[in-house]
C-alpha positions as MATLAB code, in Angstrom:
seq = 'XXXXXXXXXXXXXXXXXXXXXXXXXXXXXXXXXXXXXXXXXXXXXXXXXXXXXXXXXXXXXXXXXXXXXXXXXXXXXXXXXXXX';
ca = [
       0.000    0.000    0.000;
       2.908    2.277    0.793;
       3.694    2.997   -3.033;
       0.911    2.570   -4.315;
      -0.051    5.750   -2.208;
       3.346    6.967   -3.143;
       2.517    6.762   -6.813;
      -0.451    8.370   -6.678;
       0.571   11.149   -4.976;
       3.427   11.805   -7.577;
       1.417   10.911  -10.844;
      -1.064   12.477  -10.192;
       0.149   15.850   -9.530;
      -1.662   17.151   -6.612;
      -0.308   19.905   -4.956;
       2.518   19.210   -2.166;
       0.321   20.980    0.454;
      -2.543   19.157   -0.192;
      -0.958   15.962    0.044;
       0.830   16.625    3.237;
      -2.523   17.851    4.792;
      -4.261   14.322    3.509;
      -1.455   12.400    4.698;
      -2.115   14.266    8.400;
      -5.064   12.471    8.942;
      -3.993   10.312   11.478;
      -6.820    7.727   11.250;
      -5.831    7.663    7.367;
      -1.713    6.995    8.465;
      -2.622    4.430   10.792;
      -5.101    2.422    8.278;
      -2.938    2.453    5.388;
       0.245    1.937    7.276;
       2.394    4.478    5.292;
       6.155    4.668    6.295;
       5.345    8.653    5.784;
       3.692   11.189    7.461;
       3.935   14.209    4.631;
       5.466   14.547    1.456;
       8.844   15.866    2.852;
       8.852   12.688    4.247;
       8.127   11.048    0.921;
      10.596   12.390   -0.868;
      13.259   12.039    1.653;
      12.394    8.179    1.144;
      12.626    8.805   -2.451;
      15.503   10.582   -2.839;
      17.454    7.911   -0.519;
      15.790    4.356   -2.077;
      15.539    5.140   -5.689;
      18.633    4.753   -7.903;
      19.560    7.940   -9.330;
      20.444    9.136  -12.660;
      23.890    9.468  -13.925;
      25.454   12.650  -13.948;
      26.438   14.884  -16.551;
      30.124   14.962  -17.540;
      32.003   17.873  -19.079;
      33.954   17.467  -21.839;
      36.379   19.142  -24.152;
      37.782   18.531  -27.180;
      40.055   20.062  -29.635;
      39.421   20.591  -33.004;
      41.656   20.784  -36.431;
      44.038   21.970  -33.527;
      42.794   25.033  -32.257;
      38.965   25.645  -31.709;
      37.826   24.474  -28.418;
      34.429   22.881  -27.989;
      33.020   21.882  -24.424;
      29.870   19.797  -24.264;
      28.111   17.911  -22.004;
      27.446   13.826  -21.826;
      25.940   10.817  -19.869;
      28.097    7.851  -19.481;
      25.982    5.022  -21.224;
      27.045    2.220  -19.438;
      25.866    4.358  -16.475;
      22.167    4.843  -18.021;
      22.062    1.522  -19.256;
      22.471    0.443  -15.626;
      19.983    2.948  -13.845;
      17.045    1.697  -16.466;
      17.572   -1.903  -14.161;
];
């Protein structure tokens, strides 16, 4: 039940507020058994549990020589891995 409440509350795109005040209900915490109270709490749980993405890496490279380009990238190995 825990992320399926989750879920909801992040698909679904209802405001923060709102789901923090739902989630205060304390007859609704203690009959769905969440592991959160509000949706700080939610995210802290999501930030911590879920994999993250890959960063960014800056690059540089030289061309014919002289012009300098910088760019940005995603090791794909990396993203590969975070998909599983």
């Amino acid at each position: 039940m825990d992320w399926e409440v989750a879920r909801w509350a992040k698909l679904h795109g209802s405001g923060s507020m709102a789901i923090s005040e739902l989630l205060s209900i304390k007859e609704l915490q203690d009959k769905l058994n969440l592991s959160y109270k509000n949706i700080d709490e939610l995210n802290k749980i999501i930030d911590m549990k879920l994999p993250q993405w890959p960063i960014f890496q800056h690059c540089v490279a030289r061309l014919d020589g002289e012009e300098m380009v910088e760019f940005y990238a995603y090791n794909v190995i990396k993203c590969i891995r975070s998909l599983w």
